[in-house]
Amino acid sequence: MRIAMIGTGYVGLVSGACIADFGHAVVCVDKDTAKIELLRRGEIPIWEPGLHDLVRSNVREERLSFATNLEEAVREADAVFIAVGTPSRRGDGYADISHVYQAAAAIAAALNGFTVIITKSTVPVGTGDEVERIVREIRPDADFAVVSNPEFLREGAAIHDFKHPDRVVVGTNDDRARQVLADIYRPLSLNQAPIVYTSRRTAELIKYSANAFLATKITFINEIADLCEKVGTDVQEVARGIGLDNRIGGKFLHPGPGFGGSCFPKDIRALIKTAQDHEVPLRILEAVVAVNDNRKRAMARKVSILFSGALRGRVIGVLGLTFKPNTDDMREAPSLALITALQDMDAKVRVFDPAGMEQAKAVLNDVTYCDSAYSCADAADAIVIVTEWEQFRALDLGRLRDLMACPVVVDLRNVYRAEEMHRHGFIYNCVGKRPATPILSDGGSYEQLLWAMRPPLPAS
Ligand SMILES: NC(=O)c1ccc[n+]([C@@H]2O[C@H](COP(=O)([O-])OP(=O)(O)OC[C@H]3O[C@@H](n4cnc5c(N)ncnc54)[C@H](O)[C@@H]3O)[C@@H](O)[C@H]2O)c1
């Protein structure tokens, strides 16, 4: 089958490369000429494990190509995916679907023979109806069907997720379109991925509801983590204890600095707005947004508490900037609010991320960029682990401690065990646990240890 993928970002490029790998002929189109030139030179504009090899092999087999000319790609295609961005509309939180509508209009002009137009972008309920109206208005003669096929891949595991999805959701009432989608995704039947056929509007809402539920789960365990810290229990044990219940499930029960990224924040805001327009306030999601926003800055207070609330002049090393490991995506990363809060307290911030530094430079000011975790720790008063990159899971703790001015580690992803950190001489704070009391030779308390190890304030 011949396929055009409109929008060659995280979703469009991964989907295009995977669908080409299924054996279809795919042209990935983008209006960003620099991006297309890069791809034509064999370079990958995003950091996604395995993507380089997948793109290279499918280009070599002549199943995958890149273009800026949308008309030509659509004219040849049996199916056209729309995978353009749907960011938050500036100022009001609605999804900005103008790129989807622009793409729809451009597609309409080039339609040639029966074509299935498939919205893969995350769009509010009813967007497919409007796409159909736009296309029909421009091309009353065209033979086409508009389908919703939302994407559930996770950045950092995108290829695996695309090829081994929990389900594929196809929203259409058109039998011919259904057949085309079944043909595109046929290779997935080997992996026994269920295809959920439903109406277009239902498919659109499934995507938002899935993201909203996952964000709620994260926010729930984050609040339970706060309670654990007060009542002296361990949130990881609580999460395991509830997660083993099949009705709940263990995934997305990891406490941390709050959710971020390119999808959850904008999608939840957009869903709340859609619901408000239909006079159905989504109070739980409104609370999720408020709690999550608060939490990112609260993480900076977790650091300042260890310095009696005074961070002026302190050097804080931040390990991990991206919203999750294995991506370079900095969109709405919790590190941004955390670093701003540290800077508001007049701390000096050093940062290191294995992949996100270039993207970070566009959005982060007045920080020192370091070239490794160890140079980030050099002369630091505290290290904050914000993103659980594999590289940060097995740091040489002795080396780290020797480099630091003050051996304080605030682990916002619970990567390390308190006993191990104390053994290496760190003052260690994590999420959702009361710090274990280290054994002091004089039998003193953890608080005394903190006080004893508290470094002198820098000379003003
Ligand atoms: N990133 C994710 O993990 C993820 C996961 C699931 C769903 N989604 C959804 O998929 C959609 C795309 O997300 P993304 O992260 O890939 O976005 P992105 O910003 O990385 O990429 C979008 C691309 O579309 C291009 N584009 C915009 N208008 C165009 C047009 N008219 N013609 C050609 N190209 C055009 C842009 O230049 C850009 O390269 C969004 O709706 C998002 O919510 C994203």
PDB file of N, CA, C and O and ligand atoms in Angstrom, residues 6-13 29-32 35 46 70 83-87 99-100 102-103 106 120-123 150-155 207 211 262-263 266-267 323 329 331, ligand 1:
ATOM      1  N   ILE A   6       1.733  12.856   6.951  1.00  0.00           N
ATOM      2  CA  ILE A   6       1.877  14.318   6.977  1.00  0.00           C
ATOM      3  C   ILE A   6       2.269  14.744   8.383  1.00  0.00           C
ATOM      4  O   ILE A   6       1.494  14.569   9.334  1.00  0.00           O
ATOM      5  N   GLY A   7       3.473  15.307   8.515  1.00  0.00           N
ATOM      6  CA  GLY A   7       4.036  15.637   9.825  1.00  0.00           C
ATOM      7  C   GLY A   7       5.062  14.569  10.179  1.00  0.00           C
ATOM      8  O   GLY A   7       4.724  13.396  10.319  1.00  0.00           O
ATOM      9  N   THR A   8       6.327  14.991  10.277  1.00  0.00           N
ATOM     10  CA  THR A   8       7.406  14.025  10.508  1.00  0.00           C
ATOM     11  C   THR A   8       8.092  14.357  11.830  1.00  0.00           C
ATOM     12  O   THR A   8       9.293  14.561  11.885  1.00  0.00           O
ATOM     13  N   GLY A   9       7.293  14.446  12.887  1.00  0.00           N
ATOM     14  CA  GLY A   9       7.823  14.676  14.236  1.00  0.00           C
ATOM     15  C   GLY A   9       8.020  13.339  14.937  1.00  0.00           C
ATOM     16  O   GLY A   9       8.254  12.315  14.287  1.00  0.00           O
ATOM     17  N   TYR A  10       7.910  13.326  16.251  1.00  0.00           N
ATOM     18  CA  TYR A  10       8.104  12.097  17.020  1.00  0.00           C
ATOM     19  C   TYR A  10       7.150  11.010  16.531  1.00  0.00           C
ATOM     20  O   TYR A  10       7.551   9.871  16.300  1.00  0.00           O
ATOM     21  N   VAL A  11       5.875  11.374  16.390  1.00  0.00           N
ATOM     22  CA  VAL A  11       4.883  10.364  16.018  1.00  0.00           C
ATOM     23  C   VAL A  11       4.955  10.029  14.532  1.00  0.00           C
ATOM     24  O   VAL A  11       4.965   8.863  14.143  1.00  0.00           O
ATOM     25  N   GLY A  12       5.020  11.062  13.691  1.00  0.00           N
ATOM     26  CA  GLY A  12       5.015  10.829  12.245  1.00  0.00           C
ATOM     27  C   GLY A  12       6.233  10.037  11.784  1.00  0.00           C
ATOM     28  O   GLY A  12       6.104   9.101  10.980  1.00  0.00           O
ATOM     29  N   LEU A  13       7.401  10.373  12.314  1.00  0.00           N
ATOM     30  CA  LEU A  13       8.618   9.690  11.858  1.00  0.00           C
ATOM     31  C   LEU A  13       8.639   8.239  12.343  1.00  0.00           C
ATOM     32  O   LEU A  13       8.942   7.325  11.569  1.00  0.00           O
ATOM     33  N   VAL A  29       6.132  13.406   4.999  1.00  0.00           N
ATOM     34  CA  VAL A  29       6.121  14.786   4.505  1.00  0.00           C
ATOM     35  C   VAL A  29       6.208  15.734   5.697  1.00  0.00           C
ATOM     36  O   VAL A  29       5.585  15.485   6.737  1.00  0.00           O
ATOM     37  N   ASP A  30       6.968  16.799   5.539  1.00  0.00           N
ATOM     38  CA  ASP A  30       6.951  17.845   6.560  1.00  0.00           C
ATOM     39  C   ASP A  30       7.152  19.189   5.885  1.00  0.00           C
ATOM     40  O   ASP A  30       7.829  19.290   4.863  1.00  0.00           O
ATOM     41  N   LYS A  31       6.538  20.220   6.483  1.00  0.00           N
ATOM     42  CA  LYS A  31       6.715  21.563   5.906  1.00  0.00           C
ATOM     43  C   LYS A  31       8.039  22.177   6.357  1.00  0.00           C
ATOM     44  O   LYS A  31       8.459  23.197   5.817  1.00  0.00           O
ATOM     45  N   ASP A  32       8.671  21.547   7.314  1.00  0.00           N
ATOM     46  CA  ASP A  32       9.966  22.014   7.802  1.00  0.00           C
ATOM     47  C   ASP A  32      11.058  21.468   6.863  1.00  0.00           C
ATOM     48  O   ASP A  32      11.472  20.313   6.968  1.00  0.00           O
ATOM     49  N   LYS A  35      14.261  19.951   8.368  1.00  0.00           N
ATOM     50  CA  LYS A  35      14.077  18.603   8.920  1.00  0.00           C
ATOM     51  C   LYS A  35      14.133  17.560   7.796  1.00  0.00           C
ATOM     52  O   LYS A  35      14.789  16.518   7.925  1.00  0.00           O
ATOM     53  N   ILE A  46      15.458  13.632  15.906  1.00  0.00           N
ATOM     54  CA  ILE A  46      15.096  13.411  17.317  1.00  0.00           C
ATOM     55  C   ILE A  46      15.912  12.253  17.878  1.00  0.00           C
ATOM     56  O   ILE A  46      16.488  11.479  17.123  1.00  0.00           O
ATOM     57  N   LEU A  70       3.653  18.025  -0.335  1.00  0.00           N
ATOM     58  CA  LEU A  70       2.513  17.253   0.166  1.00  0.00           C
ATOM     59  C   LEU A  70       1.628  16.755  -0.980  1.00  0.00           C
ATOM     60  O   LEU A  70       1.190  15.592  -0.983  1.00  0.00           O
ATOM     61  N   ALA A  83      -0.274  13.552  11.103  1.00  0.00           N
ATOM     62  CA  ALA A  83       0.454  13.373  12.378  1.00  0.00           C
ATOM     63  C   ALA A  83       1.140  14.687  12.761  1.00  0.00           C
ATOM     64  O   ALA A  83       2.272  14.699  13.250  1.00  0.00           O
ATOM     65  N   VAL A  84       0.438  15.786  12.522  1.00  0.00           N
ATOM     66  CA  VAL A  84       1.010  17.104  12.832  1.00  0.00           C
ATOM     67  C   VAL A  84       0.780  17.409  14.317  1.00  0.00           C
ATOM     68  O   VAL A  84       0.003  16.731  14.993  1.00  0.00           O
ATOM     69  N   GLY A  85       1.437  18.432  14.818  1.00  0.00           N
ATOM     70  CA  GLY A  85       1.339  18.775  16.237  1.00  0.00           C
ATOM     71  C   GLY A  85      -0.022  19.377  16.579  1.00  0.00           C
ATOM     72  O   GLY A  85      -0.660  20.033  15.745  1.00  0.00           O
ATOM     73  N   THR A  86      -0.474  19.114  17.824  1.00  0.00           N
ATOM     74  CA  THR A  86      -1.695  19.746  18.339  1.00  0.00           C
ATOM     75  C   THR A  86      -1.375  20.335  19.717  1.00  0.00           C
ATOM     76  O   THR A  86      -1.838  19.820  20.741  1.00  0.00           O
ATOM     77  N   PRO A  87      -0.545  21.380  19.747  1.00  0.00           N
ATOM     78  CA  PRO A  87      -0.112  21.929  21.044  1.00  0.00           C
ATOM     79  C   PRO A  87      -1.258  22.657  21.751  1.00  0.00           C
ATOM     80  O   PRO A  87      -2.334  22.834  21.184  1.00  0.00           O
ATOM     81  N   HIS A  99      -3.134  23.225  12.702  1.00  0.00           N
ATOM     82  CA  HIS A  99      -2.238  22.481  11.793  1.00  0.00           C
ATOM     83  C   HIS A  99      -2.975  21.301  11.144  1.00  0.00           C
ATOM     84  O   HIS A  99      -2.726  20.969   9.989  1.00  0.00           O
ATOM     85  N   VAL A 100      -3.869  20.687  11.919  1.00  0.00           N
ATOM     86  CA  VAL A 100      -4.645  19.560  11.382  1.00  0.00           C
ATOM     87  C   VAL A 100      -5.545  20.061  10.251  1.00  0.00           C
ATOM     88  O   VAL A 100      -5.619  19.441   9.177  1.00  0.00           O
ATOM     89  N   GLN A 102      -5.168  22.785   8.449  1.00  0.00           N
ATOM     90  CA  GLN A 102      -4.351  23.195   7.280  1.00  0.00           C
ATOM     91  C   GLN A 102      -3.941  21.966   6.473  1.00  0.00           C
ATOM     92  O   GLN A 102      -4.006  21.968   5.239  1.00  0.00           O
ATOM     93  N   ALA A 103      -3.522  20.924   7.188  1.00  0.00           N
ATOM     94  CA  ALA A 103      -3.123  19.696   6.487  1.00  0.00           C
ATOM     95  C   ALA A 103      -4.318  19.121   5.731  1.00  0.00           C
ATOM     96  O   ALA A 103      -4.193  18.696   4.572  1.00  0.00           O
ATOM     97  N   ALA A 106      -4.905  20.986   2.535  1.00  0.00           N
ATOM     98  CA  ALA A 106      -3.876  20.695   1.526  1.00  0.00           C
ATOM     99  C   ALA A 106      -4.078  19.281   0.952  1.00  0.00           C
ATOM    100  O   ALA A 106      -3.921  19.068  -0.259  1.00  0.00           O
ATOM    101  N   LYS A 120      -3.978  10.769  13.082  1.00  0.00           N
ATOM    102  CA  LYS A 120      -3.182  10.130  14.135  1.00  0.00           C
ATOM    103  C   LYS A 120      -2.869  11.138  15.243  1.00  0.00           C
ATOM    104  O   LYS A 120      -2.647  10.756  16.395  1.00  0.00           O
ATOM    105  N   SER A 121      -2.872  12.420  14.896  1.00  0.00           N
ATOM    106  CA  SER A 121      -2.678  13.442  15.928  1.00  0.00           C
ATOM    107  C   SER A 121      -3.767  13.291  16.987  1.00  0.00           C
ATOM    108  O   SER A 121      -4.868  12.812  16.696  1.00  0.00           O
ATOM    109  N   THR A 122      -3.454  13.718  18.218  1.00  0.00           N
ATOM    110  CA  THR A 122      -4.445  13.708  19.296  1.00  0.00           C
ATOM    111  C   THR A 122      -5.343  14.935  19.125  1.00  0.00           C
ATOM    112  O   THR A 122      -4.864  16.072  19.189  1.00  0.00           O
ATOM    113  N   VAL A 123      -6.622  14.691  18.888  1.00  0.00           N
ATOM    114  CA  VAL A 123      -7.525  15.819  18.567  1.00  0.00           C
ATOM    115  C   VAL A 123      -8.825  15.707  19.353  1.00  0.00           C
ATOM    116  O   VAL A 123      -9.304  14.614  19.632  1.00  0.00           O
ATOM    117  N   PRO A 150      -5.888   7.147  16.828  1.00  0.00           N
ATOM    118  CA  PRO A 150      -4.953   7.810  17.748  1.00  0.00           C
ATOM    119  C   PRO A 150      -3.744   6.938  18.055  1.00  0.00           C
ATOM    120  O   PRO A 150      -3.807   5.719  17.966  1.00  0.00           O
ATOM    121  N   GLU A 151      -2.671   7.605  18.436  1.00  0.00           N
ATOM    122  CA  GLU A 151      -1.412   6.913  18.689  1.00  0.00           C
ATOM    123  C   GLU A 151      -1.120   6.894  20.187  1.00  0.00           C
ATOM    124  O   GLU A 151      -1.296   7.889  20.862  1.00  0.00           O
ATOM    125  N   PHE A 152      -0.661   5.732  20.675  1.00  0.00           N
ATOM    126  CA  PHE A 152      -0.418   5.570  22.112  1.00  0.00           C
ATOM    127  C   PHE A 152       1.060   5.336  22.432  1.00  0.00           C
ATOM    128  O   PHE A 152       1.398   5.001  23.558  1.00  0.00           O
ATOM    129  N   LEU A 153       1.941   5.481  21.440  1.00  0.00           N
ATOM    130  CA  LEU A 153       3.359   5.182  21.698  1.00  0.00           C
ATOM    131  C   LEU A 153       3.934   6.117  22.749  1.00  0.00           C
ATOM    132  O   LEU A 153       3.449   7.235  22.936  1.00  0.00           O
ATOM    133  N   ARG A 154       4.943   5.603  23.449  1.00  0.00           N
ATOM    134  CA  ARG A 154       5.666   6.423  24.429  1.00  0.00           C
ATOM    135  C   ARG A 154       7.016   6.805  23.849  1.00  0.00           C
ATOM    136  O   ARG A 154       7.719   5.931  23.319  1.00  0.00           O
ATOM    137  N   GLU A 155       7.393   8.056  23.970  1.00  0.00           N
ATOM    138  CA  GLU A 155       8.745   8.435  23.572  1.00  0.00           C
ATOM    139  C   GLU A 155       9.725   7.629  24.417  1.00  0.00           C
ATOM    140  O   GLU A 155       9.469   7.342  25.580  1.00  0.00           O
ATOM    141  N   LYS A 207      -8.457   8.360  23.242  1.00  0.00           N
ATOM    142  CA  LYS A 207      -7.074   8.843  23.390  1.00  0.00           C
ATOM    143  C   LYS A 207      -6.948   9.808  24.575  1.00  0.00           C
ATOM    144  O   LYS A 207      -6.069   9.666  25.429  1.00  0.00           O
ATOM    145  N   ASN A 211      -4.880   9.169  28.327  1.00  0.00           N
ATOM    146  CA  ASN A 211      -3.845  10.041  28.893  1.00  0.00           C
ATOM    147  C   ASN A 211      -4.288  10.647  30.223  1.00  0.00           C
ATOM    148  O   ASN A 211      -3.507  10.762  31.167  1.00  0.00           O
ATOM    149  N   SER A 262       5.340  16.043  26.249  1.00  0.00           N
ATOM    150  CA  SER A 262       4.674  16.675  25.111  1.00  0.00           C
ATOM    151  C   SER A 262       3.187  16.369  25.064  1.00  0.00           C
ATOM    152  O   SER A 262       2.464  16.955  24.279  1.00  0.00           O
ATOM    153  N   CYS A 263       2.704  15.435  25.892  1.00  0.00           N
ATOM    154  CA  CYS A 263       1.305  14.999  25.751  1.00  0.00           C
ATOM    155  C   CYS A 263       0.439  15.243  26.979  1.00  0.00           C
ATOM    156  O   CYS A 263      -0.563  15.959  26.885  1.00  0.00           O
ATOM    157  N   LYS A 266      -0.760  18.993  27.996  1.00  0.00           N
ATOM    158  CA  LYS A 266      -1.605  19.679  27.006  1.00  0.00           C
ATOM    159  C   LYS A 266      -2.905  18.917  26.761  1.00  0.00           C
ATOM    160  O   LYS A 266      -3.963  19.519  26.576  1.00  0.00           O
ATOM    161  N   ASP A 267      -2.830  17.593  26.780  1.00  0.00           N
ATOM    162  CA  ASP A 267      -4.032  16.807  26.499  1.00  0.00           C
ATOM    163  C   ASP A 267      -5.046  16.921  27.629  1.00  0.00           C
ATOM    164  O   ASP A 267      -6.258  16.975  27.385  1.00  0.00           O
ATOM    165  N   PHE A 323      11.780  15.062  30.159  1.00  0.00           N
ATOM    166  CA  PHE A 323      10.654  14.683  31.032  1.00  0.00           C
ATOM    167  C   PHE A 323      10.671  13.201  31.363  1.00  0.00           C
ATOM    168  O   PHE A 323      10.011  12.761  32.293  1.00  0.00           O
ATOM    169  N   ASP A 329      13.232  15.133  24.345  1.00  0.00           N
ATOM    170  CA  ASP A 329      12.080  16.042  24.364  1.00  0.00           C
ATOM    171  C   ASP A 329      12.038  16.824  25.674  1.00  0.00           C
ATOM    172  O   ASP A 329      11.994  16.239  26.759  1.00  0.00           O
ATOM    173  N   ARG A 331       9.664  19.258  26.166  1.00  0.00           N
ATOM    174  CA  ARG A 331       8.373  19.934  26.283  1.00  0.00           C
ATOM    175  C   ARG A 331       7.750  19.675  27.660  1.00  0.00           C
ATOM    176  O   ARG A 331       7.558  18.544  28.061  1.00  0.00           O
TER     177      ARG A 331
HETATM  178  N1  LIG B   1       5.098  12.724  21.073  1.00  0.00           N
HETATM  179  C1  LIG B   1       4.402  11.706  21.568  1.00  0.00           C
HETATM  180  O1  LIG B   1       4.898  10.933  22.381  1.00  0.00           O
HETATM  181  C2  LIG B   1       2.985  11.467  21.125  1.00  0.00           C
HETATM  182  C3  LIG B   1       2.373  10.243  21.440  1.00  0.00           C
HETATM  183  C4  LIG B   1       1.069  10.030  21.009  1.00  0.00           C
HETATM  184  C5  LIG B   1       0.389  11.006  20.304  1.00  0.00           C
HETATM  185  N2  LIG B   1       1.005  12.198  20.030  1.00  0.00           N
HETATM  186  C6  LIG B   1       0.271  13.200  19.251  1.00  0.00           C
HETATM  187  O2  LIG B   1       0.746  13.138  17.904  1.00  0.00           O
HETATM  188  C7  LIG B   1       0.733  14.448  17.321  1.00  0.00           C
HETATM  189  C8  LIG B   1       2.119  14.803  16.830  1.00  0.00           C
HETATM  190  O3  LIG B   1       2.977  14.874  17.945  1.00  0.00           O
HETATM  191  P1  LIG B   1       4.560  14.996  17.786  1.00  0.00           P
HETATM  192  O4  LIG B   1       5.133  14.911  19.146  1.00  0.00           O
HETATM  193  O5  LIG B   1       5.014  14.060  16.723  1.00  0.00           O
HETATM  194  O6  LIG B   1       4.664  16.489  17.226  1.00  0.00           O
HETATM  195  P2  LIG B   1       5.961  17.228  16.634  1.00  0.00           P
HETATM  196  O7  LIG B   1       5.784  18.654  16.990  1.00  0.00           O
HETATM  197  O8  LIG B   1       7.190  16.501  17.072  1.00  0.00           O
HETATM  198  O9  LIG B   1       5.838  17.038  15.051  1.00  0.00           O
HETATM  199  C9  LIG B   1       4.833  17.614  14.286  1.00  0.00           C
HETATM  200  C10 LIG B   1       5.406  17.839  12.901  1.00  0.00           C
HETATM  201  O10 LIG B   1       4.351  18.234  12.023  1.00  0.00           O
HETATM  202  C11 LIG B   1       4.875  19.176  11.091  1.00  0.00           C
HETATM  203  N3  LIG B   1       3.757  19.892  10.481  1.00  0.00           N
HETATM  204  C12 LIG B   1       2.884  20.758  11.054  1.00  0.00           C
HETATM  205  N4  LIG B   1       1.978  21.170  10.143  1.00  0.00           N
HETATM  206  C13 LIG B   1       2.275  20.570   8.975  1.00  0.00           C
HETATM  207  C14 LIG B   1       1.707  20.578   7.668  1.00  0.00           C
HETATM  208  N5  LIG B   1       0.618  21.308   7.399  1.00  0.00           N
HETATM  209  N6  LIG B   1       2.290  19.847   6.711  1.00  0.00           N
HETATM  210  C15 LIG B   1       3.385  19.096   6.967  1.00  0.00           C
HETATM  211  N7  LIG B   1       3.966  19.030   8.187  1.00  0.00           N
HETATM  212  C16 LIG B   1       3.421  19.752   9.175  1.00  0.00           C
HETATM  213  C17 LIG B   1       5.798  20.028  11.937  1.00  0.00           C
HETATM  214  O11 LIG B   1       6.734  20.727  11.146  1.00  0.00           O
HETATM  215  C18 LIG B   1       6.454  18.957  12.833  1.00  0.00           C
HETATM  216  O12 LIG B   1       7.639  18.455  12.264  1.00  0.00           O
HETATM  217  C19 LIG B   1       0.197  15.376  18.409  1.00  0.00           C
HETATM  218  O13 LIG B   1      -1.178  15.514  18.246  1.00  0.00           O
HETATM  219  C20 LIG B   1       0.499  14.628  19.684  1.00  0.00           C
HETATM  220  O14 LIG B   1      -0.394  14.981  20.723  1.00  0.00           O
HETATM  221  C21 LIG B   1       2.281  12.434  20.411  1.00  0.00           C
END
